Each structure stands twice: as C-alpha cells, then as structure tokens.
Amino acid sequence: MGIRVFNVAEKHSVARDVSAILARNQGGLRSRDGRYRKWHSCDPLDLYHAPVKKHVPQDKLNIKQTLEEEARKCQWLILWLDCDREGENIAFEVVQVCTEANRQLNVWRARFSSIIEREIHQSIQRLGRPNQLFSDAVDVRQEIDLRIGASFTRFQTMLLRDAFVLDFAADGRNVILSYGPCQFPTLGFVVERYWEIQSHEPEEFWTINCTHNSDDCIASFNWMRGHLFDYTCAVIIYEMCIQEPTATVTQVRQRETLKRPPHPLSTIELEKRASRYFRMGAKQTMKVAEELYLSGFISYPRTETDSFSPETDLHTIVQDQQQHPVWGSYAQRLLDPGEGLWRNPSNGGHDDKAHPPIHPTKFSGGESSWTPDHHKLYELVVRHFLACVSQPAVGAETTVDIDIAGELFSTTGRVILAKNYLEVYRFESWGGSIIPTYTQGHQFIPTTLTLDSGVTRPPPLLSEADLMECMDKAGIGTDATMHDHIQKLLDRYYATKDMNTTRFTPTHLGEALVMGYDDMGYELWKPYLRAMMESDMKAVSIGTKNKAEVLATCLQQMKACFQDAKLNKAKLFEAMDVFFERANRPVGNEQHTFGEVVRRCDRCQESDMVLKRKPDGNFMVGCLGYPQCKNVVWLPGPISEASVTTTVCSTCTPGPVFMIQFKFRRLEIPMHFSTEHLGCVGGCDDILKQLIETCGTGSRDILGVSGRGRGSNTSSSNVQQSIPRQRTCTNCRQTGHTSNNCPSQASRSRSARSQGTNQQGEPSIPCGTCGNPCTLRTANTESNRGKKFYSCQGCNFFIWEDVYNERNAPSSNHSNRASAQSRRGGRGRGGRSGRSASNTNGGNFVSARSVTNTNGGNFVSATGEPITDRRCFICQDPSHFANVCPSRGM
DNA sequence: GCAAGGTC
C-alpha cells in the first residue's frame, strides 16, 4: 500500500497548480489574551508581560477541522507554504494542528521559488524538514510588534484623545492614535521632510548663461562656476564678459556613453514605477498585480528579489511574447542572435530566496475583463522583463568647453547611436540634444549672454515613490506591507496625500505626535528600532541569537522606554497644545487610567485595582473595570508620594495585595506618625485608618470634581467603609475650609507665578496650565532615578527641573510655539526668512538683467533696446566698469 | 478599539 500524502499550501492558487502539475504524471493562528483585550482591563504597561496565547479564530475553525480530518487519513504531510520566514511560521502552525490530530505524521517541507512544472518536480525530489529557526524569528517579531503596538497605542490614545479638540474627524472621541514600529517611522519620514521644507530659507543666487545658434541648432552653455550668491561679484564678472564677449572653443571631447536597462523587477520597484509612470497608488498597484498573479499572467508579485537565478529559462518567457501585436516583433529580434540585442539580466543584489523577480508567466494580448490598470501593469511587467534581457542604449556624447573673457562655460550634446532596450521600454527616455559642430580654437559671438537670478528651493514633499524608497532603505515593512503602512498614515489622520502630485504632508496630529516624542528625546519615530529588530530577527533565523534572549532584551528596553514616555507625557501635551485647543468637555477617566497595580479587584475579580493620582493631586486605589465596577479605596489626604512596592501583604486575601510606600506631609499629620509608611489597602492597616480619621481622605467630591462612586455601597474596602471623610483645602491641604476661603490665598496670589515653596515648605512653581502649585519631586523609575521634576497638583502638567530652569533663565524666551518654530526653522532661524526672495515663476530663473545679441554684434537689452547705458554697476560712474571700480579698493 | 505579517 502506497503512502498517502497530505499537501498543504498557503494560497489556493499554489494548491491548485501544484496538484495539477503532480496529478498530470499520475488560515492561520492569531494571538490574543482574553483578560487583557479590553482597553481598561489593565495598565498598558502590563502588556509587556501579559501572556500571549495563540488560538484559531472562530471563522477559521473550519480550516482547522479540515486539516485535522485530512491529517488523520495520511502518513505524510508536505508543506507547500511560501518559502520565506513568514511562510515557515505558518508551516509550523499547520504542523501543530496536523500533528495534534495524527502524532505519526511524517512532516516534510517543499521548497520552491516559482510554480512551474520543472521546479515543482524538483522540490518533490528534494524534500526537507521545516526550519524552526525561521519560524522562531517570526514569533519574536509578532510578539514584539503586538506588545509595543498595543501598549503605545492605548497609552497615547487614552492620554490625548479626550484632552484635545480633534476637529478633523467627525467624531474625535473615536479617533485612534495608533503607534506601530512600522507606521510611526513611516510618519517620521513624512514629518522630517516637511520640517526640512519649513526650515528652508530661500537664498538668491546669480549665474551667467550663454547660448549660441548655429547650423540650425542651439547650444546652451553652462557657467563652470555654477552660481554665485554674491550679486556684486556676479555682476563684475558678467560685465567683464560683456566687455569682451568673443567665445573661444578651448576643448571638444567625444565619448561613447551607455544607459543601462533596469534590474529585474521587485515589488518595491513595481510600486515605484507604477506610481511614477501611471500615477497609480501603491495600494492599487498591489491589488491589480495580485489579480494578474491569481489569473496566471505574472509571477508572484510580492518579492524582494531583483536578480534571476541562472536556472530560469529566460528565452521561453521571451518566446511567449513574440505574438504580441505591439512588442512581439521586439521579442522576436531579442531571440535572433544575429541582432545582438540579447544580454543576460543584471543582478540587483537582492534575493529573498523565496520568489523570482516579477515577470510575465503567460501571454496575453489583453483580456476583455481587464481594466485599464490591468493593461498598464501587465504591459509594464512585460516591457520591464524584455528590457532586462536587452543591451543598454548607446549614445555619443560631445562636450564643448569655451572661454569668454577668462570665464569658462561648457555644453554637452548627445546623439543616440543605438536605442536597444529603450525601444521596448517606452517609459524611459534619454534626453539627447544636438549641438552645432565646434572645433578647438574656433571663435564665435554668443547669441545671448545673460546674468540670471534664481533662488534656492527646498526639496519637494515626499512622493509615494520617495516614501517607499525611504522605507526600503531603512527596512520598514515588507514588499507586501509597505503600501499598507502608507495607507495607515492616511487612515489615522497622520498625513494627507495630494491627489495631483501624490505627495504627502503631515497633519497637525502627525506632526504633534512626532514632535512630542522628539521632545522627550526618543527616536521612536525614527527607523532605528525596526532596523534593530530586523537584524535580531535575522540573527534568530540563522541561529546566532537565541529567541528568548532577543525577546527579553528587546521587551525590557521597550518597557523602560514606555515607562519613560508615561513619565514624560507632558511633552506630548505640550506638542499637542501647539496645534489643538484643549477640550472643554470633562476628560474621561482615560487620562488618569494608568497606575501601578495593587491587587486584583476583590469585587469584580476581573480587573486590577491600581494606585492613581487624581487631577486634584490626591491618591486613590481604584478598579480599572470602572464604570462597570466602582470599587475604590480612598487614602489619607496628606500623602505627598505613594508608590506600589513588590512587597506582598501577609494578612489580606485574596492575594497578592502589594503594599504601598507612602510619604506624608509632615505638617498635615499628627507628630507621632512617621512621614514614611509601608502600608496596605487590603483592610489590615490601622495606621492608614487612623490617618484617614484624623486628616480625611483629601477627596474633592465636595467641589464637584471627583465623580466616581463613593457611597458606602460602592466599596468593599475596610478602610474606605469605616472612615468618614473630612473636607481638605486643595491649596493648603488643611481641613476646616476649602480653597475658596483658604487663608493662604491672599498672600499667595501675587507670587503665584513665581518659583518658591508651597505651604509645606516644598519647592514649588506655578503650573503653566492651571495655576496650581507644581511641587518638586524625584523620579524613581529605572532610567531617570534621582532626576528632579515638577509635577502639578491640579492637572497633568509636568516638567523636568532642569528644563524648567533652562526655560526660565533670564535670556530664554522659550515657548511651545517658539519651540515648534525653531524645530521647523532647523538651524534656529525661525521658519521662513524675512528675505522672501520668492521665486515668482515657479522655480525657473527670473532674469535680472539680460542682453541679447541679435543685431550683428551689438548687444541689445531683453526688450530689444540697444544698450547704451554701460555705467559701473556699483558707483554708477559711466567712465569705468565695476571690475575696476575704485570703490572696491582694488 | 491597538501591531505587523500572511491570505483573500
């Protein structure tokens, strides 16, 4: 009895073709973890260590079932998944499902780079085993992307969405401010170019141009000095030339030049060229290419490879095209050795070891079902392929140098001797201009000799092709996903695309986010993180690094970065303030959601209880399940600092209940209490109870600020239930009055906006946002331990001490807007220059002074008037030219 | 509701 083999492919087209070929001779797992899926179920920081579970989603269960059923019937499993790292990972998912159903399965991996008969048979002959290391590398990437993406996306969305009026979206409250290791660097490229443009200061320059008409053609000579920024200098030289305008040919050089055909076509090149030649967006290009691939007309369109393997039968591919009415004759000539047109394709230097370059796989003279885009793309693929196997174009170039009054000028003319590949590759041209015949020593009077001005121009906004080039160089995304990342910028309102120019401009939102992280000093918007991950993945895939080590190291770094970002969130607020109004609506809990986990909620038993600081500066421990769960533990008012420790209370249940290190304000607590206390909110802590009894909880519900449920029916906490609360003034934190009639206010109002100390003697500064005092604190995070910062007791305002001091130094005139300006100003010149030497004709030279020789040797002005006024340009004296002007002191 | 990578 023969062996029954179960063949599994990644695409049904592969399954169809492989089975068809072999017969002639005889969905995926997704990651999730239920408990952490709801945004409010945990602190986003928890996402760095939450377990990752893989499961088969509901709508793919039928695939799993089919795999299991077939696996049970077979002895062999052959994996025909795509031959790249991602394919290897999917292969292992298939193996997992199938071997669970049939432990006896003999698992094989088929490796192939195209679905052609010969190759399929070869791969059957050379079956190997799946490569665990390739799959591991993908697991690493998946997990890092998921943790970083989810944590930062939740963080910045919950932090900013409700705090600002995001008027670009119909419902700003549903906007998602996503972060991803690919989409953010892509945004970074767009913003960086935009800043470069903003900071550009146009500078006027001057150049001398010379033309000569002869033999019915024109030569345009360029000044060897290029251009000068010094007007006086340029004028002096120009006047010297006018004084002695005879040109002498000093050198004539002739040489043969080649224009080489492009490398074989990779996905990125396909996208870039379709954008350039047809203005087809990358997304549309991939959609059409996918359809052409699925109907068999072109090879797999997602490939990094830009060189053909020596085994590829290139001639057969050309033969298929011989019958085409337009390029068929070119294909015939290619195959005719007598023509000498054939050349083996160049090697672009990239090979993904999975797919060949994109090439035609089936002839078509155009299908009736095709849209114009299908026609265009198929034509591009075919012509590109034919160009790749063609000789380069050959040209004869003539360069002529001339001398006018000691100044050198040069021109180049080109005659194309053989078009070769350019005959079929109609998308490219080779500018050739015919110039008059010159010989060395030949003299002539220029037809025109002009002094022209121009202004330096900033670079253009990034086009889709530019953006893809940036991403490609930095290794952002894959050939298959690059266009998705670009699209994501548009979907998230981070950037807009001009439909005419296909160029990208960042929106205020996009700019603010990049600015915020940039101000923190993080390069999260730069491509380095992805580049590092990519190199680590590569190391895992070849076995030089261990999967677990790479994961641990990367996540540890990103977690520290995330914690820092939380601490520095004021930077994001400041950047958003530059562009957006603050929302008037009461900010949801989301802004204050984050906190350190104290325990699992003992009431709902679903979410965590976290230590949080409320907008009024007081501390509380609340359930993240709010508003479904209103469990809350109130804490004494006089707390100045509180942080959750890793110490677990030995008494309270259900555990673990992590203890909190408190620091109390000396003046607000009875003398016999210590200012330091390691306490528990699980109900066992008598000191906390006594302090609440004596000093109150500091809750501000009496002022109508805190709206969270606080009745006796809202908490199961012993502390909260047993203690009546007292009113505490938010200014001085004493009981017995409110901030409205606080005795400290009269004396403080005048000094409210200067640096000083608060009522407790702590150094404080006035908050720039709400006016409340910001007290000086010391950071306790891993990366900033010991660093001082001011934190507002009334709002989210936060500023590092050194930054505050720098900004408030006597010479500083810093402001948020000035900061944005100076960033855009790049070199600190503050945006657009006052010297608005604007280029009034859209980038072409604006002639300042020009003279034209059309009347047999005498120069006339551009308007045709004879030039009689030959005064010195500097002093206006008609007796000399500027080059000998006495005012120059020469 | 979140990433990026596959596929359709």
Short mmCIF file of C-alpha atoms in Angstrom, two decimals, chain A residues 120-457:
data_model
loop_
_atom_site.label_atom_id
_atom_site.label_comp_id
_atom_site.label_asym_id
_atom_site.label_seq_id
_atom_site.Cartn_x
_atom_site.Cartn_y
_atom_site.Cartn_z
CA ILE A 120 7.65 21.60 -8.56
CA HIS A 121 9.02 18.22 -9.58
CA GLN A 122 12.47 19.18 -8.37
CA SER A 123 11.16 20.26 -4.99
CA ILE A 124 9.33 16.96 -4.60
CA GLN A 125 12.63 15.19 -5.23
CA ARG A 126 14.43 17.34 -2.65
CA LEU A 127 12.02 17.45 0.28
CA GLY A 128 13.50 18.77 3.51
CA ARG A 129 12.30 19.49 7.03
CA PRO A 130 10.71 22.76 8.14
CA ASN A 131 13.17 25.27 9.60
CA GLN A 132 12.38 26.02 13.25
CA LEU A 133 14.76 28.98 13.39
CA PHE A 134 12.96 30.79 10.57
CA SER A 135 9.72 30.30 12.39
CA ASP A 136 11.21 31.46 15.71
CA ALA A 137 12.31 34.72 14.15
CA VAL A 138 8.73 35.40 13.12
CA ASP A 139 7.43 34.56 16.60
CA VAL A 140 9.81 37.13 18.01
CA ARG A 141 8.65 39.80 15.61
CA GLN A 142 4.98 39.05 16.22
CA GLU A 143 5.27 39.28 19.96
CA ILE A 144 7.33 42.48 19.98
CA ASP A 145 5.06 44.17 17.46
CA LEU A 146 1.98 43.20 19.41
CA ARG A 147 3.24 44.34 22.81
CA ILE A 148 4.75 47.60 21.64
CA GLY A 149 1.89 48.43 19.32
CA ALA A 150 -0.88 47.71 21.78
CA SER A 151 0.77 49.42 24.75
CA PHE A 152 1.75 52.63 22.99
CA THR A 153 -1.50 52.84 21.05
CA ARG A 154 -3.58 52.55 24.20
CA PHE A 155 -1.30 54.94 26.04
CA GLN A 156 -1.35 57.78 23.56
CA THR A 157 -4.97 57.34 22.56
CA MET A 158 -6.26 57.39 26.13
CA LEU A 159 -3.92 60.20 27.05
CA LEU A 160 -4.66 62.64 24.25
CA ARG A 161 -7.90 61.84 22.51
CA ASP A 162 -10.26 63.34 25.02
CA ALA A 163 -7.94 66.09 26.15
CA PHE A 164 -7.97 67.97 22.85
CA VAL A 165 -10.49 69.09 20.27
CA LEU A 166 -9.64 66.83 17.34
CA ASP A 167 -11.85 68.57 14.84
CA PHE A 168 -10.53 66.77 11.76
CA ALA A 169 -12.61 63.71 12.49
CA ALA A 170 -16.39 63.64 12.58
CA ASP A 171 -16.24 62.09 16.00
CA GLY A 172 -12.91 62.95 17.55
CA ARG A 173 -13.67 60.76 20.52
CA ASN A 174 -13.46 57.63 18.40
CA VAL A 175 -10.14 58.52 16.85
CA ILE A 176 -7.36 56.05 17.48
CA LEU A 177 -3.88 57.42 17.84
CA SER A 178 -2.07 54.26 16.90
CA TYR A 179 1.59 53.52 17.29
CA GLY A 180 3.38 50.81 15.37
CA PRO A 181 7.02 50.01 14.76
CA CYS A 182 6.44 50.43 11.01
CA GLN A 183 3.76 53.06 10.72
CA PHE A 184 5.49 55.53 13.04
CA PRO A 185 8.85 55.64 11.28
CA THR A 186 6.91 56.00 8.03
CA LEU A 187 5.22 59.03 9.55
CA GLY A 188 8.64 60.15 10.73
CA PHE A 189 9.90 60.31 7.15
CA VAL A 190 6.96 62.48 6.11
CA VAL A 191 7.33 64.85 9.07
CA GLU A 192 11.08 65.10 8.73
CA ARG A 193 10.85 66.15 5.09
CA TYR A 194 8.11 68.62 5.98
CA TRP A 195 10.31 70.18 8.65
CA GLU A 196 13.15 70.36 6.18
CA ILE A 197 10.95 72.30 3.81
CA GLN A 198 9.66 74.57 6.56
CA SER A 199 13.16 75.37 7.66
CA HIS A 200 14.39 76.15 4.19
CA GLU A 201 15.44 79.73 3.74
CA PRO A 202 15.39 80.74 0.09
CA GLU A 203 18.63 82.28 -0.97
CA GLU A 204 19.05 84.29 -4.14
CA PHE A 205 21.86 83.35 -6.45
CA TRP A 206 23.25 84.53 -9.76
CA THR A 207 24.52 82.76 -12.81
CA ILE A 208 25.69 83.62 -16.31
CA ASN A 209 24.12 81.75 -19.21
CA CYS A 210 25.28 81.74 -22.76
CA THR A 211 23.59 80.40 -25.90
CA HIS A 212 24.77 80.07 -29.44
CA ASN A 213 22.67 79.49 -32.55
CA SER A 214 24.42 77.88 -35.50
CA ASP A 215 23.78 75.14 -38.07
CA ASP A 216 20.05 75.38 -37.28
CA CYS A 217 20.54 74.24 -33.75
CA ILE A 218 21.19 75.83 -30.38
CA ALA A 219 23.84 75.14 -27.80
CA SER A 220 23.21 76.26 -24.22
CA PHE A 221 26.45 76.74 -22.32
CA ASN A 222 26.51 76.47 -18.56
CA TRP A 223 28.82 78.57 -16.47
CA MET A 224 31.53 76.43 -14.89
CA ARG A 225 31.23 78.39 -11.63
CA GLY A 226 27.64 77.19 -11.34
CA HIS A 227 26.11 80.04 -9.46
CA LEU A 228 27.27 82.74 -7.08
CA PHE A 229 25.40 84.04 -4.07
CA ASP A 230 27.29 87.33 -4.18
CA TYR A 231 25.49 89.67 -6.53
CA THR A 232 28.29 92.20 -6.83
CA CYS A 233 30.76 89.52 -7.68
CA ALA A 234 28.48 88.05 -10.32
CA VAL A 235 27.85 91.45 -11.88
CA ILE A 236 31.54 92.23 -12.07
CA ILE A 237 32.28 89.00 -13.88
CA TYR A 238 29.26 89.41 -16.10
CA GLU A 239 30.35 92.89 -17.16
CA MET A 240 33.80 91.57 -17.96
CA CYS A 241 32.16 89.04 -20.28
CA ILE A 242 30.05 91.67 -21.98
CA GLN A 243 33.09 93.82 -22.48
CA GLU A 244 34.89 91.03 -24.32
CA PRO A 245 32.13 88.68 -25.46
CA THR A 246 34.05 86.66 -28.02
CA ALA A 247 33.94 82.97 -27.14
CA THR A 248 36.89 80.72 -27.90
CA VAL A 249 36.43 76.93 -28.03
CA THR A 250 39.09 75.51 -25.71
CA GLN A 251 38.25 71.82 -25.87
CA VAL A 252 35.99 69.37 -27.69
CA ARG A 253 35.61 65.88 -26.15
CA GLN A 254 33.73 62.95 -27.63
CA ARG A 255 32.95 59.67 -25.92
CA GLU A 256 30.56 56.77 -26.04
CA THR A 257 28.09 56.51 -23.14
CA LEU A 258 25.72 53.76 -22.11
CA LYS A 259 22.32 53.87 -20.49
CA ARG A 260 21.71 50.56 -18.83
CA PRO A 261 18.41 48.72 -18.57
CA PRO A 262 16.80 48.42 -15.11
CA HIS A 263 17.41 45.47 -12.83
CA PRO A 264 14.79 42.70 -12.78
CA LEU A 265 11.55 43.85 -11.16
CA SER A 266 10.97 43.62 -7.40
CA THR A 267 7.74 44.62 -5.68
CA ILE A 268 9.04 47.94 -4.49
CA GLU A 269 10.30 48.83 -7.95
CA LEU A 270 6.97 47.81 -9.43
CA GLU A 271 5.15 50.10 -6.99
CA LYS A 272 7.55 52.97 -7.51
CA ARG A 273 7.48 52.73 -11.28
CA ALA A 274 3.69 52.38 -11.48
CA SER A 275 3.45 55.47 -9.30
CA ARG A 276 5.93 57.36 -11.46
CA TYR A 277 4.73 56.23 -14.89
CA PHE A 278 0.99 55.90 -14.32
CA ARG A 279 0.42 57.79 -11.04
CA MET A 280 -1.03 54.57 -9.74
CA GLY A 281 -1.05 54.38 -5.94
CA ALA A 282 0.90 51.55 -4.35
CA LYS A 283 -2.24 50.05 -2.89
CA GLN A 284 -3.96 49.91 -6.26
CA THR A 285 -0.81 48.57 -7.91
CA MET A 286 -0.67 45.66 -5.49
CA LYS A 287 -4.36 44.96 -5.89
CA VAL A 288 -4.07 44.79 -9.67
CA ALA A 289 -0.79 42.84 -9.53
CA GLU A 290 -2.41 40.32 -7.19
CA GLU A 291 -5.25 39.82 -9.65
CA LEU A 292 -2.85 39.37 -12.56
CA TYR A 293 -0.93 36.85 -10.48
CA LEU A 294 -4.01 34.91 -9.43
CA SER A 295 -5.11 34.65 -13.06
CA GLY A 296 -1.66 33.39 -14.01
CA PHE A 297 -0.36 36.27 -16.13
CA ILE A 298 2.51 37.37 -13.94
CA SER A 299 4.67 35.71 -11.29
CA TYR A 300 4.19 36.20 -7.56
CA PRO A 301 4.06 39.96 -7.04
CA ARG A 302 5.49 40.12 -3.53
CA THR A 303 9.19 39.65 -3.93
CA GLU A 304 12.36 41.36 -2.86
CA THR A 305 14.44 39.53 -5.44
CA ASP A 306 15.87 41.58 -8.28
CA SER A 307 18.04 39.01 -10.00
CA PHE A 308 17.12 35.87 -11.91
CA SER A 309 18.55 32.56 -10.88
CA PRO A 310 20.76 31.02 -13.57
CA GLU A 311 18.25 28.19 -13.93
CA THR A 312 15.42 30.42 -15.04
CA ASP A 313 14.51 29.79 -18.66
CA LEU A 314 14.51 33.40 -19.80
CA HIS A 315 14.25 32.59 -23.50
CA THR A 316 10.96 30.76 -23.07
CA ILE A 317 9.47 33.78 -21.32
CA VAL A 318 10.52 35.98 -24.24
CA GLN A 319 9.20 33.44 -26.76
CA ASP A 320 5.74 33.67 -25.21
CA GLN A 321 5.61 37.36 -26.06
CA GLN A 322 6.52 37.01 -29.75
CA GLN A 323 2.92 37.01 -30.82
CA HIS A 324 2.06 40.34 -29.25
CA PRO A 325 0.97 42.94 -31.86
CA VAL A 326 2.95 45.76 -30.25
CA TRP A 327 6.08 44.37 -28.65
CA GLY A 328 6.04 40.93 -30.31
CA SER A 329 8.46 41.98 -33.05
CA TYR A 330 10.90 43.26 -30.44
CA ALA A 331 10.69 39.90 -28.66
CA GLN A 332 11.47 38.17 -31.96
CA ARG A 333 14.51 40.36 -32.51
CA LEU A 334 15.69 39.61 -28.98
CA LEU A 335 15.73 35.91 -29.78
CA ASP A 336 17.57 36.39 -33.06
CA PRO A 337 21.30 36.01 -32.32
CA GLY A 338 22.05 37.97 -35.48
CA GLU A 339 20.50 41.08 -33.92
CA GLY A 340 22.90 41.08 -30.96
CA LEU A 341 20.16 42.55 -28.81
CA TRP A 342 20.22 39.90 -26.07
CA ARG A 343 22.07 40.46 -22.84
CA ASN A 344 21.79 38.43 -19.66
CA PRO A 345 19.94 40.45 -17.00
CA SER A 346 21.88 42.37 -14.40
CA ASN A 347 21.92 41.42 -10.74
CA GLY A 348 20.30 43.98 -8.44
CA GLY A 349 21.88 42.39 -5.40
CA HIS A 350 18.71 41.38 -3.54
CA ASP A 351 17.41 37.85 -3.11
CA ASP A 352 14.67 36.85 -0.70
CA LYS A 353 15.33 33.20 -1.54
CA ALA A 354 11.62 32.71 -1.94
CA HIS A 355 10.40 34.23 -5.17
CA PRO A 356 11.92 35.26 -8.50
CA PRO A 357 11.67 38.82 -9.82
CA ILE A 358 8.26 39.73 -11.17
CA HIS A 359 7.96 38.56 -14.76
CA PRO A 360 5.24 37.55 -17.19
CA THR A 361 4.18 33.91 -16.87
CA LYS A 362 1.54 33.77 -19.56
CA PHE A 363 1.00 35.61 -22.82
CA SER A 364 -1.92 37.97 -23.14
CA GLY A 365 -2.83 40.41 -25.85
CA GLY A 366 -5.23 41.92 -23.31
CA GLU A 367 -8.21 40.25 -21.68
CA SER A 368 -11.76 41.53 -22.03
CA SER A 369 -12.18 41.52 -18.27
CA TRP A 370 -9.17 43.74 -17.68
CA THR A 371 -9.45 47.32 -16.55
CA PRO A 372 -7.06 49.95 -17.98
CA ASP A 373 -4.92 49.45 -14.86
CA HIS A 374 -4.57 45.71 -15.63
CA HIS A 375 -3.43 46.56 -19.16
CA LYS A 376 -0.93 49.11 -17.90
CA LEU A 377 0.55 46.88 -15.24
CA TYR A 378 0.83 43.81 -17.45
CA GLU A 379 2.49 45.94 -20.11
CA LEU A 380 4.91 47.33 -17.53
CA VAL A 381 5.85 43.84 -16.31
CA VAL A 382 6.36 42.54 -19.85
CA ARG A 383 8.27 45.54 -21.16
CA HIS A 384 10.39 45.62 -18.00
CA PHE A 385 11.28 41.98 -18.46
CA LEU A 386 12.14 42.43 -22.13
CA ALA A 387 14.23 45.48 -21.21
CA CYS A 388 16.14 43.46 -18.61
CA VAL A 389 17.37 40.98 -21.18
CA SER A 390 18.34 43.69 -23.69
CA GLN A 391 21.52 45.54 -24.47
CA PRO A 392 21.94 49.01 -22.97
CA ALA A 393 21.27 52.08 -25.08
CA VAL A 394 24.38 53.58 -26.65
CA GLY A 395 24.99 57.27 -27.16
CA ALA A 396 27.76 59.52 -28.47
CA GLU A 397 28.34 62.46 -26.23
CA THR A 398 30.14 65.64 -27.24
CA THR A 399 31.28 68.11 -24.61
CA VAL A 400 32.43 71.56 -25.71
CA ASP A 401 34.24 73.99 -23.40
CA ILE A 402 34.51 77.68 -24.25
CA ASP A 403 36.24 80.70 -22.75
CA ILE A 404 34.69 84.18 -22.64
CA ALA A 405 36.87 86.85 -21.05
CA GLY A 406 38.60 84.25 -18.97
CA GLU A 407 35.35 82.65 -17.75
CA LEU A 408 34.72 79.02 -18.68
CA PHE A 409 31.45 77.62 -19.99
CA SER A 410 30.51 74.15 -21.14
CA THR A 411 27.78 72.35 -23.07
CA THR A 412 27.05 68.73 -23.88
CA GLY A 413 25.25 67.32 -26.87
CA ARG A 414 24.20 63.73 -27.23
CA VAL A 415 23.34 61.58 -30.19
CA ILE A 416 21.79 58.20 -29.52
CA LEU A 417 23.57 55.59 -31.62
CA ALA A 418 21.51 52.55 -30.59
CA LYS A 419 18.30 52.66 -28.56
CA ASN A 420 18.34 48.93 -27.79
CA TYR A 421 16.29 48.38 -24.61
CA LEU A 422 14.79 51.87 -24.88
CA GLU A 423 12.93 50.65 -27.95
CA VAL A 424 10.76 48.44 -25.80
CA TYR A 425 10.94 50.31 -22.52
CA ARG A 426 8.88 53.27 -23.57
CA PHE A 427 8.65 54.60 -20.00
CA GLU A 428 12.21 55.81 -20.03
CA SER A 429 13.82 58.30 -22.32
CA TRP A 430 17.31 59.53 -22.77
CA GLY A 431 17.49 63.21 -23.37
CA GLY A 432 19.63 63.87 -26.40
CA SER A 433 20.22 67.30 -27.79
CA ILE A 434 22.06 68.07 -30.99
CA ILE A 435 24.53 70.91 -30.82
CA PRO A 436 26.41 72.75 -33.58
CA THR A 437 29.76 71.41 -34.69
CA TYR A 438 32.74 73.02 -32.98
CA THR A 439 36.48 72.65 -33.35
CA GLN A 440 39.16 73.63 -30.93
CA GLY A 441 40.24 77.24 -31.36
CA HIS A 442 37.00 78.17 -33.13
CA GLN A 443 35.69 81.62 -32.12
CA PHE A 444 32.14 82.99 -32.15
CA ILE A 445 30.00 85.74 -30.64
CA PRO A 446 27.31 84.33 -28.33
CA THR A 447 23.72 84.76 -29.39
CA THR A 448 22.72 85.58 -25.83
CA LEU A 449 24.77 86.27 -22.75
CA THR A 450 22.63 86.81 -19.69
CA LEU A 451 23.03 87.33 -15.99
CA ASP A 452 20.18 85.39 -14.46
CA SER A 453 19.00 85.13 -10.91
CA GLY A 454 17.35 82.27 -9.14
CA VAL A 455 16.54 81.22 -5.63
CA THR A 456 17.46 78.03 -3.86
CA ARG A 457 14.47 75.76 -3.46
#
